[in-house]
CSV table of C-alpha atoms in Angstrom, one decimal:
chain,number,residue,atom,x,y,z
A,1,MET,CA,-2.3,-11.2,23.0
A,2,SER,CA,0.3,-11.2,20.3
A,3,ILE,CA,1.6,-8.1,18.5
A,4,GLU,CA,0.1,-9.5,15.3
A,5,THR,CA,-3.3,-9.9,16.9
A,6,GLN,CA,-3.2,-6.4,18.4
A,7,LEU,CA,-2.3,-4.9,15.1
A,8,CYS,CA,-5.1,-6.8,13.3
A,9,GLU,CA,-7.6,-5.7,15.9
A,10,LEU,CA,-6.3,-2.1,15.8
A,11,MET,CA,-6.5,-1.8,12.0
A,12,ASP,CA,-9.3,-4.3,11.2
A,13,TYR,CA,-7.3,-6.6,9.0
A,14,GLU,CA,-7.1,-10.4,9.1
A,15,ARG,CA,-3.3,-10.8,9.1
A,16,ALA,CA,-0.3,-8.8,10.3
A,17,ILE,CA,3.3,-9.5,9.5
A,18,PRO,CA,5.9,-7.4,11.3
A,19,PHE,CA,9.2,-6.4,9.6
A,20,PRO,CA,12.4,-4.6,10.8
A,21,ARG,CA,11.4,-1.6,8.7
A,22,ALA,CA,8.3,-0.5,6.8
A,23,ARG,CA,10.3,-0.3,3.6
A,24,ASP,CA,11.3,-4.0,4.0
A,25,ALA,CA,7.5,-4.8,4.2
A,26,LEU,CA,7.0,-2.7,1.0
A,27,ALA,CA,9.9,-4.4,-0.7
A,28,ALA,CA,8.5,-7.8,0.1
A,29,TRP,CA,5.0,-6.8,-1.1
A,30,CYS,CA,6.4,-5.4,-4.4
A,31,GLU,CA,8.5,-8.6,-4.9
A,32,ILE,CA,5.6,-10.9,-4.3
A,33,THR,CA,3.0,-8.9,-6.3
A,34,GLN,CA,5.4,-7.9,-9.0
A,35,GLU,CA,4.0,-4.4,-8.7
A,36,LYS,CA,5.2,-0.9,-7.8
A,37,ILE,CA,3.2,2.0,-6.3
A,38,ASP,CA,2.5,5.6,-7.1
A,39,ILE,CA,4.0,7.8,-4.5
A,40,PRO,CA,3.6,11.5,-3.8
A,41,THR,CA,6.5,13.8,-4.6
A,42,ASN,CA,6.7,14.8,-0.9
A,43,CYS,CA,7.0,11.3,0.4
A,44,CYS,CA,9.9,9.7,2.1
A,45,PRO,CA,12.8,9.2,-0.3
A,46,ALA,CA,13.2,5.6,1.0
A,47,LEU,CA,10.1,4.8,-1.0
A,48,LEU,CA,11.6,5.8,-4.4
A,49,PRO,CA,12.9,2.3,-5.3
A,50,PHE,CA,9.3,1.1,-5.1
A,51,ALA,CA,7.8,3.9,-7.2
A,52,LYS,CA,5.9,3.2,-10.4
A,53,SER,CA,5.5,7.0,-10.7
A,54,LEU,CA,5.9,10.2,-8.7
A,55,VAL,CA,2.5,12.0,-8.3
A,56,PRO,CA,2.5,15.8,-7.8
A,57,ILE,CA,1.0,17.1,-4.7
A,58,ASP,CA,-1.8,19.6,-4.4
A,59,PRO,CA,-0.1,23.0,-3.5
A,60,GLU,CA,-3.0,23.8,-1.1
A,61,THR,CA,-3.3,20.6,0.8
A,62,GLY,CA,0.1,19.0,0.4
A,63,LEU,CA,-1.6,15.7,-0.6
A,64,ALA,CA,-1.5,13.7,-3.7
A,65,PRO,CA,-4.4,11.5,-5.2
A,66,VAL,CA,-2.7,8.3,-4.0
A,67,PRO,CA,-3.3,6.0,-1.0
A,68,VAL,CA,-0.2,7.3,0.9
A,69,GLN,CA,-1.3,9.1,4.0
A,70,LEU,CA,0.7,12.0,5.3
A,71,TYR,CA,0.5,14.5,8.2
A,72,GLY,CA,-2.5,13.0,9.8
A,73,TYR,CA,-4.8,13.2,6.7
A,74,ARG,CA,-6.3,10.3,4.9
A,75,GLN,CA,-7.9,10.1,1.5
A,76,GLU,CA,-9.8,6.9,0.8
A,77,PHE,CA,-9.3,5.1,-2.5
A,78,PRO,CA,-11.8,2.2,-2.4
A,79,GLY,CA,-10.4,-0.9,-4.2
A,80,ALA,CA,-6.7,0.2,-3.7
A,81,LYS,CA,-4.3,-2.7,-3.5
A,82,ILE,CA,-2.2,-1.1,-0.8
A,83,GLU,CA,-2.3,1.9,1.5
A,84,ILE,CA,0.9,3.4,3.0
A,85,ASP,CA,1.1,4.7,6.6
A,86,PRO,CA,-2.6,5.1,7.6
A,87,LEU,CA,-2.0,4.4,11.3
A,88,MET,CA,-3.2,7.6,12.8
A,89,THR,CA,-6.0,8.3,10.4
A,90,GLY,CA,-6.9,4.7,9.5
A,91,LEU,CA,-7.3,3.6,13.1
A,92,MET,CA,-10.8,4.9,13.4
A,93,GLY,CA,-12.0,3.9,9.9
A,94,ARG,CA,-12.5,0.7,8.1
A,95,PRO,CA,-9.7,-0.5,5.7
A,96,PHE,CA,-10.3,0.4,2.0
A,97,ALA,CA,-7.2,-1.3,0.6
A,98,ASP,CA,-6.5,-5.0,0.4
A,99,SER,CA,-3.3,-4.4,2.4
A,100,THR,CA,-1.6,-1.6,4.3
A,101,ILE,CA,1.9,-0.9,5.5
A,102,ILE,CA,2.5,1.0,8.8
A,103,SER,CA,5.8,2.3,10.0
A,104,PHE,CA,7.0,2.4,13.6
A,105,GLY,CA,10.0,4.7,12.7
A,106,TYR,CA,10.9,8.1,14.1
A,107,SER,CA,8.2,10.7,14.1
A,108,LYS,CA,5.5,8.2,13.2
A,109,THR,CA,2.3,7.7,15.2
A,110,ILE,CA,3.9,4.7,16.9
A,111,ASP,CA,7.5,5.8,17.3
A,112,ILE,CA,9.6,3.0,18.6
A,113,GLY,CA,12.7,3.9,16.5
A,114,GLY,CA,12.2,1.2,13.9
A,115,GLY,CA,10.1,-1.5,12.6
A,116,GLY,CA,6.9,-1.7,10.5
A,117,ALA,CA,4.2,-4.1,9.5
A,118,ILE,CA,2.1,-5.1,6.6
A,119,LEU,CA,-1.5,-5.9,7.3
A,120,THR,CA,-3.6,-7.8,4.8
A,121,GLN,CA,-6.9,-9.5,4.2
A,122,ASP,CA,-5.2,-11.9,1.7
A,123,LYS,CA,-4.2,-15.2,3.3
A,124,SER,CA,-2.0,-16.4,0.5
A,125,LEU,CA,-0.2,-13.0,0.4
A,126,ALA,CA,0.3,-13.2,4.1
A,127,ASP,CA,1.8,-16.7,3.9
A,128,GLU,CA,4.3,-15.5,1.3
A,129,LEU,CA,5.1,-12.3,3.3
A,130,GLN,CA,5.7,-14.4,6.4
A,131,LYS,CA,8.4,-16.3,4.6
A,132,ARG,CA,10.4,-13.1,4.2
A,133,ALA,CA,9.5,-11.6,7.6
A,134,PHE,CA,11.6,-10.9,10.6
A,135,PHE,CA,10.9,-8.6,13.5
A,136,PRO,CA,13.7,-7.6,15.9
A,137,ARG,CA,13.1,-9.0,19.4
A,138,VAL,CA,14.5,-5.8,20.9
A,139,LEU,CA,11.4,-3.9,19.6
A,140,CYS,CA,8.7,-6.4,20.7
A,141,SER,CA,8.1,-5.1,24.3
A,142,THR,CA,8.4,-1.5,23.2
A,143,LEU,CA,5.8,-2.1,20.4
A,144,GLU,CA,3.5,-3.9,22.9
A,145,SER,CA,3.6,-1.0,25.2
A,146,ALA,CA,3.0,1.5,22.4
A,147,LEU,CA,0.0,-0.5,21.2
A,148,GLU,CA,-1.5,-0.4,24.7
A,149,ASN,CA,-1.3,3.4,24.7
A,150,ILE,CA,-2.2,4.1,21.1
A,151,HIS,CA,-5.3,6.2,21.8
A,152,SER,CA,-3.5,8.6,24.1
A,153,THR,CA,-0.6,8.8,21.7
A,154,ILE,CA,-3.0,9.7,18.8
A,155,MET,CA,-4.7,12.3,21.0
A,156,GLU,CA,-1.3,13.8,21.8
A,157,LYS,CA,-0.2,13.8,18.2
A,158,LYS,CA,-3.4,15.6,17.2
A,159,ARG,CA,-2.8,18.2,19.8
A,160,GLN,CA,0.7,18.7,18.5
A,161,TYR,CA,-0.6,19.1,14.9
A,162,GLU,CA,-3.1,21.7,16.0
């Protein structure tokens, strides 16, 4: 089974397009859609070039009212165009956004040292993204192995959070 098929089945999306980094996937999405996103003030600084606005976080939860998932928590925003990094929390739930971007970078649920993917229900968007996509071959077998062990990885991450 291809990496793309595994990702689609894992996250319940129709199309998956791997990229060398999640931010490359987001850059392609922003370029194609001509949109930027709201991001929480505590989000990775690599997302700043794609920010429409910075949204303050709740001082008690550390979360902001945007579809960017952090620290194993997920807030649903039905009708959202894109959700960022829902891998751990979105795996067991249905997608609520048209597209999602997941990262395979350091300290992520699937930590293979790099790479990311955008998953979408939109065929025409997927076709445009595919024209900009590239996934390093060196990461393929590592990602395949990580996907095979995703459930045990998530259980270990949850145990670490607790």
